[in-house]
Amino acid sequence: MTQTQAPGSVTQGHNGHGNGLGFGIETGKLVGHLIGGQWVESTGGKHFQTTNPATGETLADLSEGSAADVDKAVAAANKAFKSWRLVPAPKRGEILFRAGQLLMERKEDMARLMTQEMGKVLAEARGDVQEAIDMTFYMAGEGRRLAGQVVPSELPNKWAMTMRDPVGVVGAITPWNFPVAIPSWKIMPALIAGNTVVIKPASDTPLCVVALIKILEEAGVPAGVLNMVMGPGSVVGTALLEHPDVPIISFTGSTEAGTIVAVEAAKRLKRVSLEMGGKNAIIVMDDADLDLALEGILWSAFGTSGQRCTAASRVIVHRSVQGALEERLKARIEQLRLGNGLDSGTDIGPVINKGQLQRIHGMVQAGTKDGTRLVTGGSIAAGGDLGKGAFYTPTLFSDAKPDSMVAQEEIFGPVTTLVPVDSFAEAIAVNNATKYGLSSSIYTADVNKAFAAMRDITTGIVYINAGTIGAEIQVPFGGTRGTGNGHREAGQAGLDTFTEWKTIYVDYSGKLQRAQIDLTEDPAP
Ligand code: UN1
């Protein structure tokens, strides 16, 4: 294996200034995979590039992984698992705590790198890094909890108890929209529980994961405990999925790809945790505070250029306030400034790449042909320097039928759709009637409606008088129907994904005691 860029000290980060992007990543130097503590080039010799979606510039040249690289990474992770699972969890927690501190110190550099690679505006990139900091500290703390239970046995002189065991080598497949936060949702709980990891980052944002991994290395994660192989899902993802020594896959991405992951994992009886699409709605009732609802809609629909699984791509509005809301939304949307996320005047950055740009535009055109009324937007932005990047004008549809294409399909771009309804009951029914089930919100001043909504909405996350985005890491994150497969990330639920419950019985009676059969009480010896 050829050595590539040395891990380098992440303290040298000077992302956004000079030639370097920070974290030891420099233009003109090949970025490699991390396998068994070494930064190496793929045995296949292929390369790929990552591009700034705001400018079209190439940011870095990266080695493209092969199935053979995955094999090596899994072997390294398997070897490291033997000792890492025995490191006391509080010690594993200390390493994560150091990583959390380093992430805080390098937050600005990481955010600037993210804006350049992913496109989201700097304030949001800082938020993405902050979410990783939160998760890292939360899971560091779990090193001193990771609690099981001691419960009474039905027999005398016998104990029953539970403990969490690591699962083994975790295959983590992560998306480009939260390129630091989402990898941290998988890496941190996996590591604290004593698993080792092979991560495959999205090919649009590998540098963000390289930076995160370099921080974890510097914090003291031992060689082989965390490995990374970059490359296409069809090659690297498939190799992880099919590998007999990877008992668990944690995947975030499209429902299409996730379905393939679920089917292939099922054939091998692998554990698989899936976070996939969303078609989230904000319900605006006739008694809502429209000023508040307006801000929530703008933030939830157009933040991250609409590229969040939690984005509000539907607004289910009571017909009596539809006109007023539409008029105000249109005015505000038309004031949003598209541009490079590094510029402080920018409200909305680019979408991730030109392919996505075309896909979004295709869906918007199909929505118009379908008969849904386009209020504003609906075009690829090309004025000034915008043409060099992948920019889409913030778009609003209105008068959509609940079952129309734009009200049902995930567009994953800066597009939202007003769906008018006549009652609270209809709003809830429309909210629940999609193939996805991640996040919902309702704006109402009526406490009874708010509670009824909490009870009757069938998505994994519900907000009252707030938008659909902004989930916090200490509570479960995930969804129903086509959004997931019953697992949750984050919080204590996230630990469930990365641990096996082991139940232990200790019989100190000194004789054979038969559960369910020996029912008479025997006093203690
Ligand atoms: C995602 O889009 O997959 O709640 C994650 C939010 C963020 C996480 C989004 N905290 O919008």
PDB file of N, CA and C in Angstrom, residues 119-160:
ATOM      1  N   GLY A 119     -21.438  23.284   0.697  1.00  0.00           N
ATOM      2  CA  GLY A 119     -22.191  24.435   0.200  1.00  0.00           C
ATOM      3  C   GLY A 119     -23.045  25.149   1.223  1.00  0.00           C
ATOM      4  N   LYS A 120     -23.405  24.494   2.337  1.00  0.00           N
ATOM      5  CA  LYS A 120     -24.334  25.157   3.257  1.00  0.00           C
ATOM      6  C   LYS A 120     -23.693  26.419   3.826  1.00  0.00           C
ATOM      7  N   VAL A 121     -24.517  27.408   4.181  1.00  0.00           N
ATOM      8  CA  VAL A 121     -23.976  28.689   4.648  1.00  0.00           C
ATOM      9  C   VAL A 121     -23.228  28.477   5.964  1.00  0.00           C
ATOM     10  N   LEU A 122     -22.281  29.358   6.208  1.00  0.00           N
ATOM     11  CA  LEU A 122     -21.337  29.166   7.321  1.00  0.00           C
ATOM     12  C   LEU A 122     -22.038  28.976   8.672  1.00  0.00           C
ATOM     13  N   ALA A 123     -23.085  29.757   8.921  1.00  0.00           N
ATOM     14  CA  ALA A 123     -23.781  29.632  10.225  1.00  0.00           C
ATOM     15  C   ALA A 123     -24.335  28.209  10.378  1.00  0.00           C
ATOM     16  N   GLU A 124     -24.840  27.658   9.283  1.00  0.00           N
ATOM     17  CA  GLU A 124     -25.387  26.300   9.349  1.00  0.00           C
ATOM     18  C   GLU A 124     -24.284  25.258   9.437  1.00  0.00           C
ATOM     19  N   ALA A 125     -23.152  25.532   8.789  1.00  0.00           N
ATOM     20  CA  ALA A 125     -22.018  24.602   8.882  1.00  0.00           C
ATOM     21  C   ALA A 125     -21.522  24.557  10.323  1.00  0.00           C
ATOM     22  N   ARG A 126     -21.511  25.719  10.968  1.00  0.00           N
ATOM     23  CA  ARG A 126     -21.120  25.746  12.392  1.00  0.00           C
ATOM     24  C   ARG A 126     -22.112  24.914  13.201  1.00  0.00           C
ATOM     25  N   GLY A 127     -23.374  25.000  12.852  1.00  0.00           N
ATOM     26  CA  GLY A 127     -24.396  24.223  13.555  1.00  0.00           C
ATOM     27  C   GLY A 127     -24.181  22.724  13.369  1.00  0.00           C
ATOM     28  N   ASP A 128     -23.782  22.339  12.165  1.00  0.00           N
ATOM     29  CA  ASP A 128     -23.512  20.922  11.864  1.00  0.00           C
ATOM     30  C   ASP A 128     -22.359  20.424  12.745  1.00  0.00           C
ATOM     31  N   VAL A 129     -21.296  21.225  12.829  1.00  0.00           N
ATOM     32  CA  VAL A 129     -20.159  20.840  13.688  1.00  0.00           C
ATOM     33  C   VAL A 129     -20.605  20.818  15.150  1.00  0.00           C
ATOM     34  N   GLN A 130     -21.427  21.806  15.531  1.00  0.00           N
ATOM     35  CA  GLN A 130     -21.898  21.851  16.926  1.00  0.00           C
ATOM     36  C   GLN A 130     -22.687  20.589  17.272  1.00  0.00           C
ATOM     37  N   GLU A 131     -23.457  20.107  16.307  1.00  0.00           N
ATOM     38  CA  GLU A 131     -24.237  18.881  16.557  1.00  0.00           C
ATOM     39  C   GLU A 131     -23.288  17.697  16.820  1.00  0.00           C
ATOM     40  N   ALA A 132     -22.178  17.682  16.104  1.00  0.00           N
ATOM     41  CA  ALA A 132     -21.174  16.630  16.346  1.00  0.00           C
ATOM     42  C   ALA A 132     -20.513  16.820  17.714  1.00  0.00           C
ATOM     43  N   ILE A 133     -20.257  18.061  18.092  1.00  0.00           N
ATOM     44  CA  ILE A 133     -19.674  18.326  19.418  1.00  0.00           C
ATOM     45  C   ILE A 133     -20.640  17.820  20.494  1.00  0.00           C
ATOM     46  N   ASP A 134     -21.906  18.153  20.337  1.00  0.00           N
ATOM     47  CA  ASP A 134     -22.918  17.729  21.314  1.00  0.00           C
ATOM     48  C   ASP A 134     -22.940  16.207  21.425  1.00  0.00           C
ATOM     49  N   MET A 135     -22.937  15.552  20.284  1.00  0.00           N
ATOM     50  CA  MET A 135     -23.002  14.081  20.299  1.00  0.00           C
ATOM     51  C   MET A 135     -21.737  13.483  20.923  1.00  0.00           C
ATOM     52  N   THR A 136     -20.599  14.095  20.635  1.00  0.00           N
ATOM     53  CA  THR A 136     -19.338  13.562  21.150  1.00  0.00           C
ATOM     54  C   THR A 136     -19.306  13.663  22.675  1.00  0.00           C
ATOM     55  N   PHE A 137     -19.695  14.805  23.212  1.00  0.00           N
ATOM     56  CA  PHE A 137     -19.717  14.953  24.680  1.00  0.00           C
ATOM     57  C   PHE A 137     -20.782  14.047  25.306  1.00  0.00           C
ATOM     58  N   TYR A 138     -21.933  13.971  24.649  1.00  0.00           N
ATOM     59  CA  TYR A 138     -23.008  13.127  25.199  1.00  0.00           C
ATOM     60  C   TYR A 138     -22.522  11.674  25.301  1.00  0.00           C
ATOM     61  N   MET A 139     -21.915  11.182  24.238  1.00  0.00           N
ATOM     62  CA  MET A 139     -21.479   9.782  24.245  1.00  0.00           C
ATOM     63  C   MET A 139     -20.241   9.606  25.137  1.00  0.00           C
ATOM     64  N   ALA A 140     -19.391  10.633  25.240  1.00  0.00           N
ATOM     65  CA  ALA A 140     -18.268  10.554  26.187  1.00  0.00           C
ATOM     66  C   ALA A 140     -18.814  10.305  27.587  1.00  0.00           C
ATOM     67  N   GLY A 141     -19.869  11.018  27.937  1.00  0.00           N
ATOM     68  CA  GLY A 141     -20.496  10.846  29.249  1.00  0.00           C
ATOM     69  C   GLY A 141     -21.063   9.445  29.427  1.00  0.00           C
ATOM     70  N   GLU A 142     -21.560   8.863  28.338  1.00  0.00           N
ATOM     71  CA  GLU A 142     -22.102   7.500  28.419  1.00  0.00           C
ATOM     72  C   GLU A 142     -21.042   6.491  28.839  1.00  0.00           C
ATOM     73  N   GLY A 143     -19.769   6.839  28.624  1.00  0.00           N
ATOM     74  CA  GLY A 143     -18.696   5.951  29.070  1.00  0.00           C
ATOM     75  C   GLY A 143     -18.782   5.670  30.564  1.00  0.00           C
ATOM     76  N   ARG A 144     -19.344   6.601  31.330  1.00  0.00           N
ATOM     77  CA  ARG A 144     -19.493   6.382  32.770  1.00  0.00           C
ATOM     78  C   ARG A 144     -20.908   5.958  33.138  1.00  0.00           C
ATOM     79  N   ARG A 145     -21.720   5.662  32.148  1.00  0.00           N
ATOM     80  CA  ARG A 145     -23.067   5.123  32.460  1.00  0.00           C
ATOM     81  C   ARG A 145     -23.209   3.761  31.785  1.00  0.00           C
ATOM     82  N   LEU A 146     -23.542   3.791  30.500  1.00  0.00           N
ATOM     83  CA  LEU A 146     -23.717   2.552  29.722  1.00  0.00           C
ATOM     84  C   LEU A 146     -24.403   1.487  30.578  1.00  0.00           C
ATOM     85  N   ALA A 147     -25.490   1.886  31.200  1.00  0.00           N
ATOM     86  CA  ALA A 147     -26.075   1.067  32.257  1.00  0.00           C
ATOM     87  C   ALA A 147     -26.862  -0.116  31.727  1.00  0.00           C
ATOM     88  N   GLY A 148     -26.782  -1.213  32.493  1.00  0.00           N
ATOM     89  CA  GLY A 148     -27.723  -2.317  32.328  1.00  0.00           C
ATOM     90  C   GLY A 148     -28.650  -2.296  33.528  1.00  0.00           C
ATOM     91  N   GLN A 149     -29.340  -3.394  33.747  1.00  0.00           N
ATOM     92  CA  GLN A 149     -30.292  -3.467  34.870  1.00  0.00           C
ATOM     93  C   GLN A 149     -30.026  -4.705  35.699  1.00  0.00           C
ATOM     94  N   VAL A 150     -30.303  -4.614  37.001  1.00  0.00           N
ATOM     95  CA  VAL A 150     -30.374  -5.819  37.824  1.00  0.00           C
ATOM     96  C   VAL A 150     -31.839  -5.934  38.218  1.00  0.00           C
ATOM     97  N   VAL A 151     -32.460  -7.070  37.891  1.00  0.00           N
ATOM     98  CA  VAL A 151     -33.888  -7.236  38.184  1.00  0.00           C
ATOM     99  C   VAL A 151     -34.073  -8.475  39.054  1.00  0.00           C
ATOM    100  N   PRO A 152     -35.134  -8.547  39.821  1.00  0.00           N
ATOM    101  CA  PRO A 152     -35.297  -9.717  40.700  1.00  0.00           C
ATOM    102  C   PRO A 152     -35.502 -10.989  39.893  1.00  0.00           C
ATOM    103  N   SER A 153     -34.918 -12.052  40.395  1.00  0.00           N
ATOM    104  CA  SER A 153     -35.183 -13.370  39.807  1.00  0.00           C
ATOM    105  C   SER A 153     -36.422 -13.937  40.484  1.00  0.00           C
ATOM    106  N   GLU A 154     -37.102 -14.842  39.805  1.00  0.00           N
ATOM    107  CA  GLU A 154     -38.280 -15.481  40.418  1.00  0.00           C
ATOM    108  C   GLU A 154     -37.869 -16.560  41.416  1.00  0.00           C
ATOM    109  N   LEU A 155     -36.571 -16.905  41.409  1.00  0.00           N
ATOM    110  CA  LEU A 155     -36.079 -17.957  42.298  1.00  0.00           C
ATOM    111  C   LEU A 155     -35.204 -17.349  43.389  1.00  0.00           C
ATOM    112  N   PRO A 156     -35.180 -17.988  44.570  1.00  0.00           N
ATOM    113  CA  PRO A 156     -34.334 -17.454  45.636  1.00  0.00           C
ATOM    114  C   PRO A 156     -32.855 -17.640  45.312  1.00  0.00           C
ATOM    115  N   ASN A 157     -32.018 -16.825  45.871  1.00  0.00           N
ATOM    116  CA  ASN A 157     -30.577 -16.947  45.724  1.00  0.00           C
ATOM    117  C   ASN A 157     -30.157 -16.964  44.252  1.00  0.00           C
ATOM    118  N   LYS A 158     -30.751 -16.102  43.532  1.00  0.00           N
ATOM    119  CA  LYS A 158     -30.444 -16.012  42.099  1.00  0.00           C
ATOM    120  C   LYS A 158     -30.606 -14.557  41.667  1.00  0.00           C
ATOM    121  N   TRP A 159     -29.724 -14.102  40.776  1.00  0.00           N
ATOM    122  CA  TRP A 159     -29.807 -12.756  40.240  1.00  0.00           C
ATOM    123  C   TRP A 159     -30.075 -12.830  38.738  1.00  0.00           C
ATOM    124  N   ALA A 160     -30.770 -11.832  38.257  1.00  0.00           N
ATOM    125  CA  ALA A 160     -30.919 -11.668  36.803  1.00  0.00           C
ATOM    126  C   ALA A 160     -30.469 -10.256  36.461  1.00  0.00           C
TER     127      ALA A 160
END
